[in-house]
Coordinates of C-alpha atoms and ligand atoms in Angstrom, one line a residue:
X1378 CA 168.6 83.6 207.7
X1379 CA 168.5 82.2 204.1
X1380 CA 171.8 83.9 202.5
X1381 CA 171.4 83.9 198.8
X1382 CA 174.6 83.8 196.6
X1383 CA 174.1 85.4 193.2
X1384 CA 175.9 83.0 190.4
X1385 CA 178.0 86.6 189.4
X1386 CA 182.1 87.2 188.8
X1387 CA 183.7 89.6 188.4
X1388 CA 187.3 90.7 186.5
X1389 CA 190.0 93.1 187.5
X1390 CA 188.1 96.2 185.5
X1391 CA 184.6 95.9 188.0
X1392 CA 183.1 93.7 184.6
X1393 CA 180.5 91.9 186.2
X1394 CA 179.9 87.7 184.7
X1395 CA 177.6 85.6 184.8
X1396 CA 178.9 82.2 186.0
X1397 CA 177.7 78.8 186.0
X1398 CA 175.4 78.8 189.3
X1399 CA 175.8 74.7 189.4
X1400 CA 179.3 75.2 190.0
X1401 CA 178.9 77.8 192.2
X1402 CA 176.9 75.7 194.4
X1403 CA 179.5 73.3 194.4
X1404 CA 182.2 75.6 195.4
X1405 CA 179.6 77.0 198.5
X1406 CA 178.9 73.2 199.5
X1407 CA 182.5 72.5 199.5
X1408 CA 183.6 75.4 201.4
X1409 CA 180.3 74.9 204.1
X1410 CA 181.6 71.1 204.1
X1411 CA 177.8 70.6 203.2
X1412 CA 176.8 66.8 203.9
X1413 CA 173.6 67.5 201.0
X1414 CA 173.6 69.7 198.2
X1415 CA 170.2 70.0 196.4
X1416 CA 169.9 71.2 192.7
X1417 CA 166.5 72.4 191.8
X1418 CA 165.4 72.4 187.8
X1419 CA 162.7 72.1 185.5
X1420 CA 163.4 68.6 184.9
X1421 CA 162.3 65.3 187.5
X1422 CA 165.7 64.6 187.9
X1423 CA 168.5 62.6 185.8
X1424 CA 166.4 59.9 183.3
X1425 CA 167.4 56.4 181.8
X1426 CA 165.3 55.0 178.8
X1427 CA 162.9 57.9 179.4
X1428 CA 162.6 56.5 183.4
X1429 CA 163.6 58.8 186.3
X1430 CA 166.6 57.1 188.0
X1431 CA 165.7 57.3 191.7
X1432 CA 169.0 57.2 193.0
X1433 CA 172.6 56.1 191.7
X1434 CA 176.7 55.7 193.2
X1435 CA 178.4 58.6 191.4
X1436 CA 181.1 55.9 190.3
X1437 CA 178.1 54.5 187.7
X1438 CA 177.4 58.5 187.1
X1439 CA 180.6 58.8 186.4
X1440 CA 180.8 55.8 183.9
X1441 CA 177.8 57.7 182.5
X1442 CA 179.7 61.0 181.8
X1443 CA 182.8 59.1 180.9
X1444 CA 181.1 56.8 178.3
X1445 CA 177.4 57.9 177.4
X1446 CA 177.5 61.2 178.0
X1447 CA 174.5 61.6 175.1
X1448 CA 172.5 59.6 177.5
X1449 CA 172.2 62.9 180.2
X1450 CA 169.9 65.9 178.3
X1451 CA 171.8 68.4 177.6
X1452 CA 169.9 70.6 179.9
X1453 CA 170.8 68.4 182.9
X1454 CA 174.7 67.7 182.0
X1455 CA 175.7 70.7 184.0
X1456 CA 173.9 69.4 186.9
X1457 CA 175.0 65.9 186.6
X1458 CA 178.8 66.6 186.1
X1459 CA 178.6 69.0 189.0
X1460 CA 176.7 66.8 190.9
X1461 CA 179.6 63.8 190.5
X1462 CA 182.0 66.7 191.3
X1463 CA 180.6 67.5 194.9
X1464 CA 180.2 63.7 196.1
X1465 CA 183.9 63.3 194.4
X1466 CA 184.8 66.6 197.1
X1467 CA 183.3 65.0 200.1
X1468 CA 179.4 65.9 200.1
X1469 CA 177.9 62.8 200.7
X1470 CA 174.5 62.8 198.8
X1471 CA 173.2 65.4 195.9
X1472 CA 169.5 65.9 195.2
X1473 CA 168.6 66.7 191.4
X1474 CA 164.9 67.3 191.9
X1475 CA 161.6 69.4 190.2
X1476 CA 161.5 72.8 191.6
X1477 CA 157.9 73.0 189.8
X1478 CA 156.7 70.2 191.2
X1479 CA 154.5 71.6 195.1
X1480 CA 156.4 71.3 198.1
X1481 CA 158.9 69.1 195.9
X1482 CA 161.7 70.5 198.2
X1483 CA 160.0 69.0 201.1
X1484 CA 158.9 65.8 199.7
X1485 CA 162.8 65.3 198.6
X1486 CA 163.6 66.3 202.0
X1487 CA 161.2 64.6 204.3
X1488 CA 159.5 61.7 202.9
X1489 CA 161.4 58.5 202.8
X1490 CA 161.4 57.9 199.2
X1491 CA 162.1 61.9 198.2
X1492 CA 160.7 63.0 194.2
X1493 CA 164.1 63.7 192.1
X1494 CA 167.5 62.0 191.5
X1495 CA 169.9 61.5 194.2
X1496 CA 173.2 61.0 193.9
X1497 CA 175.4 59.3 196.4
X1498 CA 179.1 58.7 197.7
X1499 CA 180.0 55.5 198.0
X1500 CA 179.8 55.1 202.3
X1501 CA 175.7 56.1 201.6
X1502 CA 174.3 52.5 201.0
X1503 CA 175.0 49.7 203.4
X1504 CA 173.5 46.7 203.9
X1505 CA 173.4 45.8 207.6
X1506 CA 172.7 43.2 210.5
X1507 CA 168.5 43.8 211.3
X1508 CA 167.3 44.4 214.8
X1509 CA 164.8 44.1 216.9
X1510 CA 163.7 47.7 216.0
X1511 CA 163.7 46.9 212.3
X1512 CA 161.1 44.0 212.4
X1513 CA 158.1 46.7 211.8
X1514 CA 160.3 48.4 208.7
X1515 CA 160.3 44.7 207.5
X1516 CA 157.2 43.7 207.9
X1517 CA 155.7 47.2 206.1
X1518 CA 158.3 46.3 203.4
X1519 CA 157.4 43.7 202.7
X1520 CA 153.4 43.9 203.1
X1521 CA 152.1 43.9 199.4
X1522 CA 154.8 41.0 198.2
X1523 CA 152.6 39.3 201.3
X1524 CA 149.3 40.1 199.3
X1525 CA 150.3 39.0 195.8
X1526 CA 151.6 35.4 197.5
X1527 CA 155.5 36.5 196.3
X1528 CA 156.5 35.9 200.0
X1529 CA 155.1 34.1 203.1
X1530 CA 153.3 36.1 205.7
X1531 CA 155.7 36.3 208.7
X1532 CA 154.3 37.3 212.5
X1533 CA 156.2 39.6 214.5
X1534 CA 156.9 36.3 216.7
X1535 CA 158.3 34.7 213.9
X1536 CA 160.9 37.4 212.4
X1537 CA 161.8 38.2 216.2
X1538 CA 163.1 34.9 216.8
X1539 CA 165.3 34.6 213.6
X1540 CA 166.0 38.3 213.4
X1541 CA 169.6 37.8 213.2
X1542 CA 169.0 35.8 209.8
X1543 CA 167.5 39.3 208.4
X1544 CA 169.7 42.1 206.6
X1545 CA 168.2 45.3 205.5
X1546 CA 169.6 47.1 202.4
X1547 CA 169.5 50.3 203.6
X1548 CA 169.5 54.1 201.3
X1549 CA 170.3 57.3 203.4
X1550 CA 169.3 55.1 206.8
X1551 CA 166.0 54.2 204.9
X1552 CA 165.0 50.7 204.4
X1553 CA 164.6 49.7 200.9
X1554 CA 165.4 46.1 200.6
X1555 CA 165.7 43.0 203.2
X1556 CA 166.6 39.4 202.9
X1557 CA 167.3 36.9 205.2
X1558 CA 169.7 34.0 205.4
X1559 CA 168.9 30.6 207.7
X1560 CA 171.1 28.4 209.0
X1561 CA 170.8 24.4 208.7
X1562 CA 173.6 23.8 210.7
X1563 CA 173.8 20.0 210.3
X1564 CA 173.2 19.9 206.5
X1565 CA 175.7 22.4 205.8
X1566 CA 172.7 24.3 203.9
X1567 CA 171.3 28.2 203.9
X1568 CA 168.3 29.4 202.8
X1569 CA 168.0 32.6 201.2
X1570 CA 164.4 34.2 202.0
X1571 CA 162.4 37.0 202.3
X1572 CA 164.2 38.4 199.7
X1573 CA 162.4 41.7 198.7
X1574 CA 163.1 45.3 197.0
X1575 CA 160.7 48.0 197.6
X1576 CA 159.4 48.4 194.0
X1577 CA 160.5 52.1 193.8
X1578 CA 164.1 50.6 193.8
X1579 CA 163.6 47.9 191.8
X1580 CA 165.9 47.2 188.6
X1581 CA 169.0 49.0 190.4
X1582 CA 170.7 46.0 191.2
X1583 CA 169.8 46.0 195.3
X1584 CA 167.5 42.3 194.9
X1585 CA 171.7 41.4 193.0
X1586 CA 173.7 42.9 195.8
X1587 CA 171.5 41.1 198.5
X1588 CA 171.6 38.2 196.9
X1589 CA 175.9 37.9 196.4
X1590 CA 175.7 39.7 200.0
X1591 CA 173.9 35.8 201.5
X1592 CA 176.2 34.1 199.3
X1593 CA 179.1 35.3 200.3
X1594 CA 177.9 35.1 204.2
X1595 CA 176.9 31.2 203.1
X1596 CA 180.2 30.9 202.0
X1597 CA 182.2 32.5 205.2
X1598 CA 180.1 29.8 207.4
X1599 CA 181.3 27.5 205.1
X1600 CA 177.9 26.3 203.7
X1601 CA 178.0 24.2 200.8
X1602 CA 173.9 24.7 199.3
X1603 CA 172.3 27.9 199.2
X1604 CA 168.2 27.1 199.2
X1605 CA 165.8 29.6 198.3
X1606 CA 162.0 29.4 197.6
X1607 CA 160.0 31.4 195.2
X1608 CA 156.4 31.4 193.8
X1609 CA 157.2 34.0 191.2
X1610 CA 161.0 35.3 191.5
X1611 CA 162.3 31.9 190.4
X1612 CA 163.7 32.8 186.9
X1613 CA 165.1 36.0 188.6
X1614 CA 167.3 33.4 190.8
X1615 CA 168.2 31.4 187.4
X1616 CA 168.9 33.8 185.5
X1617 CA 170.5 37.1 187.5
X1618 CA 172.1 34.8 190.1
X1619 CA 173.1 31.4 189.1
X1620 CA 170.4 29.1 191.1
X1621 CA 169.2 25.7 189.2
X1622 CA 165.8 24.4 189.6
X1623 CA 166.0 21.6 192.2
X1624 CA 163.1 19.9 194.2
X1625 CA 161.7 19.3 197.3
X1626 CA 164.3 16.5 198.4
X1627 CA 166.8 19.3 198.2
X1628 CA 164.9 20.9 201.4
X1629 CA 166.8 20.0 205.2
X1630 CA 163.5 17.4 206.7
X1631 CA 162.6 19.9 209.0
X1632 CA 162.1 22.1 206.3
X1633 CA 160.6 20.2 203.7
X1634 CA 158.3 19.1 206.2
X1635 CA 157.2 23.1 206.9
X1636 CA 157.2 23.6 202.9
X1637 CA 154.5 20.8 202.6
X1638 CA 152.4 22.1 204.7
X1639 CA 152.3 25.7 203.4
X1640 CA 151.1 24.1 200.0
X1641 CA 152.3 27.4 198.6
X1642 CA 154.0 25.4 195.6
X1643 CA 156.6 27.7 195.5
X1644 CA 159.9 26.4 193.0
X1645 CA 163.1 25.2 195.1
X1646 CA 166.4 26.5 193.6
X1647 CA 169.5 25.3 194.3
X1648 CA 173.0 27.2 194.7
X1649 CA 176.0 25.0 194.9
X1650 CA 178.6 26.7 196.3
X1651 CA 181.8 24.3 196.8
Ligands
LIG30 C1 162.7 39.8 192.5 C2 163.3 41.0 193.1 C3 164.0 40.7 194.4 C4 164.3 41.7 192.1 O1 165.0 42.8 192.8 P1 165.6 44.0 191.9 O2 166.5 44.7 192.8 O3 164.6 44.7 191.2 O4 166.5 43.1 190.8 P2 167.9 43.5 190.1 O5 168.0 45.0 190.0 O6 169.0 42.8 190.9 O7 167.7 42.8 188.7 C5 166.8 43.3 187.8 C6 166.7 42.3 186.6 O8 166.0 41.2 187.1 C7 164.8 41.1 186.3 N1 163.7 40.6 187.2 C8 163.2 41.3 188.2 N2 162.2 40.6 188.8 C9 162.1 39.4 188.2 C10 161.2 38.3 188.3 N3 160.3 38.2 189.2 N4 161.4 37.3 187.4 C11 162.4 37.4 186.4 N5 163.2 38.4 186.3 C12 163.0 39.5 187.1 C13 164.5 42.5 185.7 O9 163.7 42.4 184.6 C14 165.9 42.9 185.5 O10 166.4 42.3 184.3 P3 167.6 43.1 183.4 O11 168.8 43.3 184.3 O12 167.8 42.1 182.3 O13 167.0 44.4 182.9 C15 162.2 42.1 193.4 O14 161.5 42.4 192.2 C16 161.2 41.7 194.5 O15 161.4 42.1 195.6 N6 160.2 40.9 194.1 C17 159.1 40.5 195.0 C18 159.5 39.5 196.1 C19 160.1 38.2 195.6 O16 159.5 37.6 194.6 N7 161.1 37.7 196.2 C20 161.8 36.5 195.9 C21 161.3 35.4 196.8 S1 162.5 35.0 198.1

């Protein structure tokens, strides 16, 4: 049964209305205690700078409406301010997609990365402990930064011995992101790797959140360096998180021993943190 609820009100003389049907949805989600609302329009979703935002925490939508409100079109503000409104009322995640687009509503619905906006309570995003059952998700994430030489190719052996060193970034139980942190125990020294954001993420701040997520771990443990190695990401490190070009001496021996051999090249960078 698909029940249909007309966006119509009416007054105490039988006068029928026409009401907003974005806030109607919002008052049928709130009194199904829906867990997903899905608004379909003629639009991709909610843009930025012309660009489709993919996904976003309704506190930065709400900075949006509070502050840029210009920055919505007009023929979406409805949709985003009702959208805010639901996850403020308990629905957990809000889809803003293309109802023109084929089987859009199934794409959004099905497939991992889905086609519109979604909008999300806060509890939505976590970034957790990998396990053993994550090490394929990691590997297929991090595939083509494999093929372009950003990262070092890692067997299954390899992640399954250190796989409490990995964290996934995860959106709506899907893996977007990982990193790992390893330990050098004596030397008081972590190393930040494998650092990667799927690229339909990318620019939201995840690669950021990862990044203070190892540093405050680094920190708990008491480290007092955290490492990291890039071929391509090292101005990223510099310049988004505070890292300082150092060189190979900075490596643990062990590990400047292993970074030899690879003769990837790849920049050390440096993160005090006492
Ligand atoms: C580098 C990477 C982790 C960034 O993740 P992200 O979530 O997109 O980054 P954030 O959203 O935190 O930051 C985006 C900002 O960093 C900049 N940035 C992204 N990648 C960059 C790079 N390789 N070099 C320099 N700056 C970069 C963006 O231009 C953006 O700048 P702005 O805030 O001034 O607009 C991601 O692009 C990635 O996975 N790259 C491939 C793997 C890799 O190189 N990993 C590092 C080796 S351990």
């Amino acid at each position: 049964i698909v029940p249909v609820v007309p966006p119509l009100g009416f007054d105490g003389d039988g006068k029928t209305y026409r009401v907003n049907s974005d806030s109607v949805a919002l008052e049928v989600a709130k009194g199904l205690g829906a867990i997903k609302l899905i608004y379909i329009t003629t639009q991709d979703g909610l843009l930025k700078q012309g660009q489709l935002i993919r996904q976003m925490l309704v506190a930065d939508l709400d900075t949006i409406l509070a502050n840029h409100k210009e920055e919505v079109l007009p023929e979406m503000l409805s949709k985003a301010i009702h959208a805010a409104a639901a996850c403020h009322a308990g629905v957990q995640r809000v889809h803003i997609i293309n109802g023109r687009v084929d089987e859009g509503l199934l794409a959004e619905v099905f497939s991992n990365e889905g086609i519109g906006t979604l909008i999300y309570a806060n509890e939505y995003q976590q970034i957790r402990r990998a396990m053993k059952k994550d090490i394929r998700a990691i590997q297929m994430l991090t595939k083509k930064a494999v093929e372009t030489d950003e990262l070092v190719k890692r067997p299954r052996v390899s992640i399954e011995k250190n796989i409490g060193d990995f964290y996934i970034f995860e959106i709506d139980r899907n893996p977007v992101a990982c990193v790992a942190l390893h330990l050098y125990a004596e030397q008081k020294k972590g190393e930040l790797a494998c650092l990667y954001v799927n690229p339909l993420h990318e620019n939201q701040g995840i690669g950021r959140k990862l990044i203070q997520f190892v540093e405050s771990k680094a920190r708990e443990m008491g480290l007092s360096e955290l490492l990291a190695l890039s071929t391509q990401a090292f101005t990223y490190f510099q310049s988004k998180a505070g890292f300082t070009e150092g060189t190979p001496d900075d490596l643990p021996a062990g590990r400047r021993e292993k970074y030899e051999q690879s003769g990837r090249k790849s920049k050390v960078l440096v993160k005090k943190l006492k």
